[in-house]
Amino acid sequence: MNLNQRPRLAVLLNDMNSSGGIQRVAVNLVRDLGERYDTRLLSVEPLRKPVFHDPDLHLASLGFVRRGSTRLRYLAQLSVIALRLRRYVIEHRIDIVLAIWYDFACIAALALPRSVVRIGCEHIAFEEAPRFWRSMRRLSYPWLDAVVGLTEADLPNLSRLSDRALVIPNAIRMPSRVADDRREKILLSVGHLISRKGLDRLLWALQKPLHDHPDWQLAIVGGGEKGHTDWGYLDYLATLLKLLKLEGRVVLYPATQRIEEWYQRASIYVMGSRQEGLPMVLIEAKSFGLPIVSFDCPTGPREIVRHEVDGFLIQDDDYAFGEAANALMTDAQLWHRMSTAALEDAQARFSVEAVSHRWFDLIDSLYAKRQGSPIVGAMRGS
């Protein structure tokens, strides 16, 4: 191995043309791991209008457009992706592949040369995967060098599939500036307009505090993009707004690449999700000092929000959710205490400094095992 050449690492995901948590996670990984490796972000879909991009980010694409169809055609498409991925990795002499999402993790496990370090990265709750992919996991994950999950709740399931399973949370770059106490009276929720995000639960839970405090607004940011909006669900939300007399009190805004502006403006973050992995929006909200009120879905929020310290975790109880939000809306001392605690915890557990060394330790050990020699950066203690 040339000791002056950094290992080449590719982060693989489906599509960089959408603005969502998975895209932000991938971009952050490429930037953060670039400290030690020659990194690039590899999108399966063509790069039409990539989001979260900057000139220093190395973007590449397999140039394959996925189209939903019959199961047979779907499997054929996966075979094409596998072949293109293998060809790209060989032609560009990629040493390490981090495959985000269970389908690409399975493809990387089975399609890539054994000389390549293959790491599967789970992004959603383990049980959310369809039955077909649960079976594929069992077949393919043992061939991965490691599987990285987001939550301790899912670690036992992953450990049954891989000898090297571990948890590494998403990291965030702490904002250079956080708004002071003079924020707008906004309850903020960010996410796709789909049933899994539980926006209807928020409307039921927040109807009373919104009616009691007419100077407050619930801002829902996200949706409008193909594949990230369920139009039938959106119709249901519109009907619910009328039924609960919340028109004008709840406003839906399109997805934005400048979501930090909303975190700066808002006072409280609210989450109604029915299922989550490790929601990036909660970590980001904490990094901007936002206290959180979230339903305690099976995985995710409870590993970010510390109940009654920097937010509230609510069981399936709309009234309790509304009461928690109301407390933060009316008690300035409570808001300030939780805001300060949120900032401190985000820095301690989810900052780049807190998370990146865990990736370095994992990747360095796997790569050294493959090559029989350590990485230069690791030798120098960087």
Short mmCIF file of N, CA and C in Angstrom, two decimals, residues 1-9 31-40 93 95-96 367 375-377 380:
data_model
loop_
_atom_site.label_atom_id
_atom_site.label_comp_id
_atom_site.label_asym_id
_atom_site.label_seq_id
_atom_site.Cartn_x
_atom_site.Cartn_y
_atom_site.Cartn_z
N MET A 1 0.84 -1.20 0.00
CA MET A 1 0.00 0.00 0.00
C MET A 1 0.87 1.25 0.00
N ASN A 2 0.52 2.25 -0.78
CA ASN A 2 1.20 3.53 -0.79
C ASN A 2 0.81 4.32 0.46
N LEU A 3 1.76 4.54 1.37
CA LEU A 3 1.44 5.16 2.64
C LEU A 3 1.05 6.63 2.48
N ASN A 4 1.34 7.23 1.31
CA ASN A 4 0.98 8.63 1.09
C ASN A 4 -0.41 8.78 0.48
N GLN A 5 -1.03 7.67 0.15
CA GLN A 5 -2.35 7.71 -0.48
C GLN A 5 -3.42 7.37 0.54
N ARG A 6 -4.39 8.25 0.66
CA ARG A 6 -5.47 7.99 1.60
C ARG A 6 -6.44 6.97 1.01
N PRO A 7 -7.00 6.10 1.85
CA PRO A 7 -8.00 5.14 1.37
C PRO A 7 -9.18 5.85 0.73
N ARG A 8 -9.72 5.28 -0.32
CA ARG A 8 -10.86 5.86 -1.03
C ARG A 8 -12.15 5.28 -0.47
N LEU A 9 -13.04 6.17 -0.06
CA LEU A 9 -14.27 5.77 0.61
C LEU A 9 -15.47 6.37 -0.12
N ARG A 31 -18.37 14.72 4.44
CA ARG A 31 -17.55 15.84 4.92
C ARG A 31 -16.70 15.45 6.12
N ASP A 32 -17.32 14.79 7.09
CA ASP A 32 -16.61 14.47 8.33
C ASP A 32 -15.53 13.42 8.12
N LEU A 33 -15.84 12.39 7.33
CA LEU A 33 -14.85 11.33 7.10
C LEU A 33 -13.75 11.78 6.15
N GLY A 34 -14.00 12.89 5.44
CA GLY A 34 -12.98 13.43 4.54
C GLY A 34 -11.74 13.91 5.27
N GLU A 35 -11.84 14.03 6.58
CA GLU A 35 -10.66 14.41 7.37
C GLU A 35 -9.57 13.36 7.26
N ARG A 36 -9.97 12.09 7.06
CA ARG A 36 -8.99 11.00 7.05
C ARG A 36 -8.97 10.23 5.74
N TYR A 37 -10.07 10.22 5.00
CA TYR A 37 -10.16 9.41 3.79
C TYR A 37 -10.46 10.27 2.57
N ASP A 38 -10.20 9.72 1.40
CA ASP A 38 -10.58 10.36 0.13
C ASP A 38 -12.03 9.98 -0.14
N THR A 39 -12.96 10.86 0.22
CA THR A 39 -14.37 10.51 0.23
C THR A 39 -15.12 11.04 -0.98
N ARG A 40 -16.18 10.33 -1.32
CA ARG A 40 -17.12 10.78 -2.35
C ARG A 40 -18.51 10.26 -2.01
N ARG A 93 -11.19 2.23 -7.97
CA ARG A 93 -10.33 1.67 -6.92
C ARG A 93 -10.79 2.11 -5.53
N ASP A 95 -11.83 1.66 -1.80
CA ASP A 95 -11.39 0.74 -0.75
C ASP A 95 -12.49 0.42 0.26
N ILE A 96 -13.38 1.39 0.49
CA ILE A 96 -14.39 1.27 1.55
C ILE A 96 -15.73 1.78 1.02
N TYR A 367 -10.15 -1.63 7.78
CA TYR A 367 -9.24 -1.43 6.65
C TYR A 367 -7.87 -2.03 6.95
N ILE A 375 -3.74 2.65 8.72
CA ILE A 375 -3.93 3.87 7.94
C ILE A 375 -2.97 4.93 8.41
N VAL A 376 -2.49 5.74 7.47
CA VAL A 376 -1.50 6.76 7.82
C VAL A 376 -1.97 7.67 8.91
N GLY A 377 -3.21 8.17 8.80
CA GLY A 377 -3.76 9.08 9.80
C GLY A 377 -3.78 8.46 11.17
N ARG A 380 -0.36 8.42 12.76
CA ARG A 380 0.08 9.71 13.24
C ARG A 380 -0.77 10.23 14.40
#
